[in-house]
mmCIF file of C-alpha atoms in Angstrom:
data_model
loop_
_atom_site.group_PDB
_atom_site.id
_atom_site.type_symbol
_atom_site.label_atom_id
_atom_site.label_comp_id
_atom_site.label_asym_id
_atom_site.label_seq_id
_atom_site.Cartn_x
_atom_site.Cartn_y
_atom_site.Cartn_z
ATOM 1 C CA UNK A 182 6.133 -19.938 -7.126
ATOM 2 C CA UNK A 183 8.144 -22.688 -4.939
ATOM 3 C CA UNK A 184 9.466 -22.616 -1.468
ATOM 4 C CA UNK A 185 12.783 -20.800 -2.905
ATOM 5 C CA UNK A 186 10.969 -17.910 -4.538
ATOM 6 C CA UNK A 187 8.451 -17.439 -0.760
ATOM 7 C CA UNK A 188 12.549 -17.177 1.006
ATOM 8 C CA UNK A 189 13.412 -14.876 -1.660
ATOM 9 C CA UNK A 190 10.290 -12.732 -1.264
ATOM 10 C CA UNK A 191 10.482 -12.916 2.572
ATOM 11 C CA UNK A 192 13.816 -11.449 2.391
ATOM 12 C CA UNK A 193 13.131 -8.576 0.124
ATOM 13 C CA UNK A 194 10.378 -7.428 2.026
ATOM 14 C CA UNK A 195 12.637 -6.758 5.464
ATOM 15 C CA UNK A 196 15.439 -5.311 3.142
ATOM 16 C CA UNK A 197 14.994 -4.481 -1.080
ATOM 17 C CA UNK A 198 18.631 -3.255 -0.736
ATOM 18 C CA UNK A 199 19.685 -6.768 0.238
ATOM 19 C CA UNK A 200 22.614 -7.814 -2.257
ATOM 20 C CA UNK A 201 21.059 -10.458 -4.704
ATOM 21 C CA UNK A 202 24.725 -13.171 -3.902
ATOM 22 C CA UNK A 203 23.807 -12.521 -0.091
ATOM 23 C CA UNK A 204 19.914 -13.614 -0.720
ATOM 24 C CA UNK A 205 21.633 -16.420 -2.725
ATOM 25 C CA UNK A 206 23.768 -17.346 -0.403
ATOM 26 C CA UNK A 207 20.364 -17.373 2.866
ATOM 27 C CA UNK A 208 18.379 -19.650 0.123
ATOM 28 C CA UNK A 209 20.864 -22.142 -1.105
ATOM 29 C CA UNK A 210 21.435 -20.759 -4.927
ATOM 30 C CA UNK A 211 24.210 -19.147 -6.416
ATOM 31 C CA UNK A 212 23.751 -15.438 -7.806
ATOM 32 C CA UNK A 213 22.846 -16.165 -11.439
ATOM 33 C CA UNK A 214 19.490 -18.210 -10.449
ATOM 34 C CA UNK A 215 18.552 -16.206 -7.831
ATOM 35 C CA UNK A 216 18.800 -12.952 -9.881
ATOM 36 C CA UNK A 217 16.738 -14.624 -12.597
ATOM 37 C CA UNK A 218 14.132 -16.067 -9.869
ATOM 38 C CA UNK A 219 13.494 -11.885 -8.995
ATOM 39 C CA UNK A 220 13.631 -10.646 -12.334
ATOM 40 C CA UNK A 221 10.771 -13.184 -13.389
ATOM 41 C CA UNK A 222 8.784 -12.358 -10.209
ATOM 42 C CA UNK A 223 9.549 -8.496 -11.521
ATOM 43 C CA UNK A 224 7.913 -9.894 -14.539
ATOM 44 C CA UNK A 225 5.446 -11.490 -13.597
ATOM 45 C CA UNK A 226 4.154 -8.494 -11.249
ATOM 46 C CA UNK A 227 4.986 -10.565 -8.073
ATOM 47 C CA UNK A 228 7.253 -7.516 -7.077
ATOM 48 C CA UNK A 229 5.777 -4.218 -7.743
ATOM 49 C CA UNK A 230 8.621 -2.311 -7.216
ATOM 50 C CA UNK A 231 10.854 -1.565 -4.717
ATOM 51 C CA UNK A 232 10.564 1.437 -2.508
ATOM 52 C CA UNK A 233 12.331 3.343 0.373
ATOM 53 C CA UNK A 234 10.231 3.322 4.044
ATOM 54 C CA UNK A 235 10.383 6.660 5.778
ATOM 55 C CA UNK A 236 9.811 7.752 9.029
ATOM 56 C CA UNK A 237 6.703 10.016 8.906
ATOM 57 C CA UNK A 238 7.560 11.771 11.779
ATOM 58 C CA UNK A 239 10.626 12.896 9.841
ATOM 59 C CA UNK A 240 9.353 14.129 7.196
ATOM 60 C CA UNK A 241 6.785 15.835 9.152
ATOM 61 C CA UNK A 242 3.573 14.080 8.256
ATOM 62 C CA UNK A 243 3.434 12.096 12.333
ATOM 63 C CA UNK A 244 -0.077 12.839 12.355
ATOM 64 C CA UNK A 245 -2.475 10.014 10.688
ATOM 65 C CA UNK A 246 -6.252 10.590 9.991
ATOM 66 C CA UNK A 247 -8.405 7.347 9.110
ATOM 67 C CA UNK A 248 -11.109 9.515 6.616
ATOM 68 C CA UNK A 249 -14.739 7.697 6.313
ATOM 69 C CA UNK A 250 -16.814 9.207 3.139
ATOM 70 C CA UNK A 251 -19.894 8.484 2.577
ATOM 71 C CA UNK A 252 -21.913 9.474 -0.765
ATOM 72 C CA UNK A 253 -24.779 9.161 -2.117
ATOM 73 C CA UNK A 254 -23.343 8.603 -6.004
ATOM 74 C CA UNK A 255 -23.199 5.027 -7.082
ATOM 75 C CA UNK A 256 -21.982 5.242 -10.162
ATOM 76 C CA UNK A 257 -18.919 4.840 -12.510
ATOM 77 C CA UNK A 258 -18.496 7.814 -13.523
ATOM 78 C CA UNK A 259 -18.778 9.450 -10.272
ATOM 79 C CA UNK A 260 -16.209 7.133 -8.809
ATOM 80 C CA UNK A 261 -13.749 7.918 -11.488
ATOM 81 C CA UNK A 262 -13.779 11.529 -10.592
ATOM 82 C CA UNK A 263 -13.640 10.957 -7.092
ATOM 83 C CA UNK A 264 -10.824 8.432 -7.669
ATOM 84 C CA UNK A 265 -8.907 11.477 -9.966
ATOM 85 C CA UNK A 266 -9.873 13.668 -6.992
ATOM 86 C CA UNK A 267 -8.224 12.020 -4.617
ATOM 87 C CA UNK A 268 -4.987 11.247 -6.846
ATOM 88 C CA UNK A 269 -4.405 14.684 -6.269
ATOM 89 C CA UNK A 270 -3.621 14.614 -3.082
ATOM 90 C CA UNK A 271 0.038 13.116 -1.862
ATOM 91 C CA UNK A 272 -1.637 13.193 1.532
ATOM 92 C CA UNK A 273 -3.681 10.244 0.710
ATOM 93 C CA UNK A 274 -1.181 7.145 1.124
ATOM 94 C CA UNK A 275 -4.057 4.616 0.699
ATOM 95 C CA UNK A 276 -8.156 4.597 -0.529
ATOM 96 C CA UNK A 277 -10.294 2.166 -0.582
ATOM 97 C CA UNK A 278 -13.732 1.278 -1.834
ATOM 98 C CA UNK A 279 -15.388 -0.049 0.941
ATOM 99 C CA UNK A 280 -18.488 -2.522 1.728
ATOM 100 C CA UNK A 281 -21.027 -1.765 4.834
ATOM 101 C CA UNK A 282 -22.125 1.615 5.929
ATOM 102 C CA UNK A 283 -18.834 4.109 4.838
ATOM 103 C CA UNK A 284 -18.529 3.839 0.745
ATOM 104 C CA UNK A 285 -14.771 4.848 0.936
ATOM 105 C CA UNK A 286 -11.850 4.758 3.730
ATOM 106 C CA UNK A 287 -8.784 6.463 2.760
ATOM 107 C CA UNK A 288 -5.290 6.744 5.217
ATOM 108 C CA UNK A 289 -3.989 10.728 5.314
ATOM 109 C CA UNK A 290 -1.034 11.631 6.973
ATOM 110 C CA UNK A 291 -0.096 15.490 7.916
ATOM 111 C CA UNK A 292 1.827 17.526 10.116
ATOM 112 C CA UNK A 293 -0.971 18.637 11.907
ATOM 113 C CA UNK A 294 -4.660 19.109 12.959
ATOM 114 C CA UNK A 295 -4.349 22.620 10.783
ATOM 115 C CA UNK A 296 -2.763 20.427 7.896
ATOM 116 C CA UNK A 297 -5.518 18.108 7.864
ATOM 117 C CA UNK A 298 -8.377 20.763 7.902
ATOM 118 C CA UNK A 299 -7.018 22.405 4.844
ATOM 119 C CA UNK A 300 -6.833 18.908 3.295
ATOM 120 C CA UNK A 301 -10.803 18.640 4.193
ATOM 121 C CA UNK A 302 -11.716 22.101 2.915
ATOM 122 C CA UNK A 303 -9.762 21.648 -0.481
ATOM 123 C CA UNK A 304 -11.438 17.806 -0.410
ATOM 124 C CA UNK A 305 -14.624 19.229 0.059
ATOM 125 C CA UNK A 306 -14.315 21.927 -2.862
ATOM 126 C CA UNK A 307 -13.288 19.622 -5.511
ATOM 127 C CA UNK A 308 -16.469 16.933 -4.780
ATOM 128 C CA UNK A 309 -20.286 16.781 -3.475
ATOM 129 C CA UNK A 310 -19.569 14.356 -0.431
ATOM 130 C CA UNK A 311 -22.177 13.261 1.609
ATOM 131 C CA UNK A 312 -20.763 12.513 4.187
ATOM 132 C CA UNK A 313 -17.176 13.076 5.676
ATOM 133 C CA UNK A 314 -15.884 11.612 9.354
ATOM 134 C CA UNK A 315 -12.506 11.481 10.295
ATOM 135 C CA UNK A 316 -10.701 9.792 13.459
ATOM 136 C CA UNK A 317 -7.084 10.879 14.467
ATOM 137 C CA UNK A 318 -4.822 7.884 15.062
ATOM 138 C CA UNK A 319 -3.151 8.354 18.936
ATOM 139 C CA UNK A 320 -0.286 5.888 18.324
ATOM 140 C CA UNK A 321 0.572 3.749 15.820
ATOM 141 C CA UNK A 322 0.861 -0.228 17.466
ATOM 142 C CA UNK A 323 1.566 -2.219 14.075
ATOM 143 C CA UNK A 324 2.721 -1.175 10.633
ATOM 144 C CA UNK A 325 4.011 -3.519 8.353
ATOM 145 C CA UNK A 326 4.643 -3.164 4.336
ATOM 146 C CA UNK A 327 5.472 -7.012 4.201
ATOM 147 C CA UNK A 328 2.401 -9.192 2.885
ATOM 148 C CA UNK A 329 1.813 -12.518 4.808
ATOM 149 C CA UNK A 330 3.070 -15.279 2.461
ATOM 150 C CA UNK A 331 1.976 -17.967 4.318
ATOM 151 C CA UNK A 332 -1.101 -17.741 1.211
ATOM 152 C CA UNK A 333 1.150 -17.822 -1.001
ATOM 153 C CA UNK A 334 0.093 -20.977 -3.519
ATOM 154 C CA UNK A 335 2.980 -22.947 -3.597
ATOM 155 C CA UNK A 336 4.304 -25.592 -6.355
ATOM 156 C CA UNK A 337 5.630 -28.542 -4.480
ATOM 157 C CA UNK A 338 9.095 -29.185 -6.021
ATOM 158 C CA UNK A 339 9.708 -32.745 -4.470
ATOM 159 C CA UNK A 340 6.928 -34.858 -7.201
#
């Protein structure tokens, strides 16, 4: 990855449906090398995919619920079928294996307090949890899909 390819990823990550001549044209190529710069990060899994942001709220899921579990299963297996468990659910947008007290974190969004309790009950009949604890976001401050590239390892160009 160069300096080119972190412009060409900073753009896509405001705007996917950004025409690949108008990226071009904001990082000095023509369209032919810039198309083949994002088809090798495609490649090279550098760009997952490219996806459509909604508005929760209008698609009625405004209500987000930061779930804690605890358990006291430590083993492959186990976490496999949780993991399978949980893949069930289109509620869960993100899950995490987690170090410190809570074992997993997972993201929910619902319509509603109602919503999320029959999310919990079906949860809780699919799985031996240990423990459960869930805390209702009041306002979203920051939410960003675009990754920091500032990490990015970079190949000077200029040797």
């Amino acid at each position: 990855m160069d300096k080119i390819d972190r412009k060409i990823l900073t753009l896509l990550q405001k705007d996917a449906t950004m025409p690949v001549a108008e990226i071009g044209r904001k990082v000095g190529l023509s369209t032919t090398p810039c198309w083949r710069r994002i088809q090798k990060m495609e490649e090279d899994g550098v760009i997952q995919r490219r996806v459509a942001v909604l508005d929760p709220a209008k698609v009625n899921v405004g209500v987000t619920v930061f779930v804690s579990v605890k358990t006291n299963e430590h083993n492959d297996a186990w976490m496999r079928k949780f993991s399978a468990v949980i893949d069930e659910f289109p509620e869960v947008v993100e899950f995490y294996r987690m170090s410190g007290e809570v074992d997993y974190l997972m993201r929910v969004v619902v319509p509603d307090i109602g919503a999320y309790d029959a999310f919990y009950k079906k949860l809780i009949s699919k799985i031996n949890l240990t423990d459960v604890s869930s805390a209702f976001a009041m306002g979203q401050i920051k939410y960003t899909t675009a990754l920091p590239l500032d990490f990015a390892i970079v190949v000077d160009d200029d040797k």
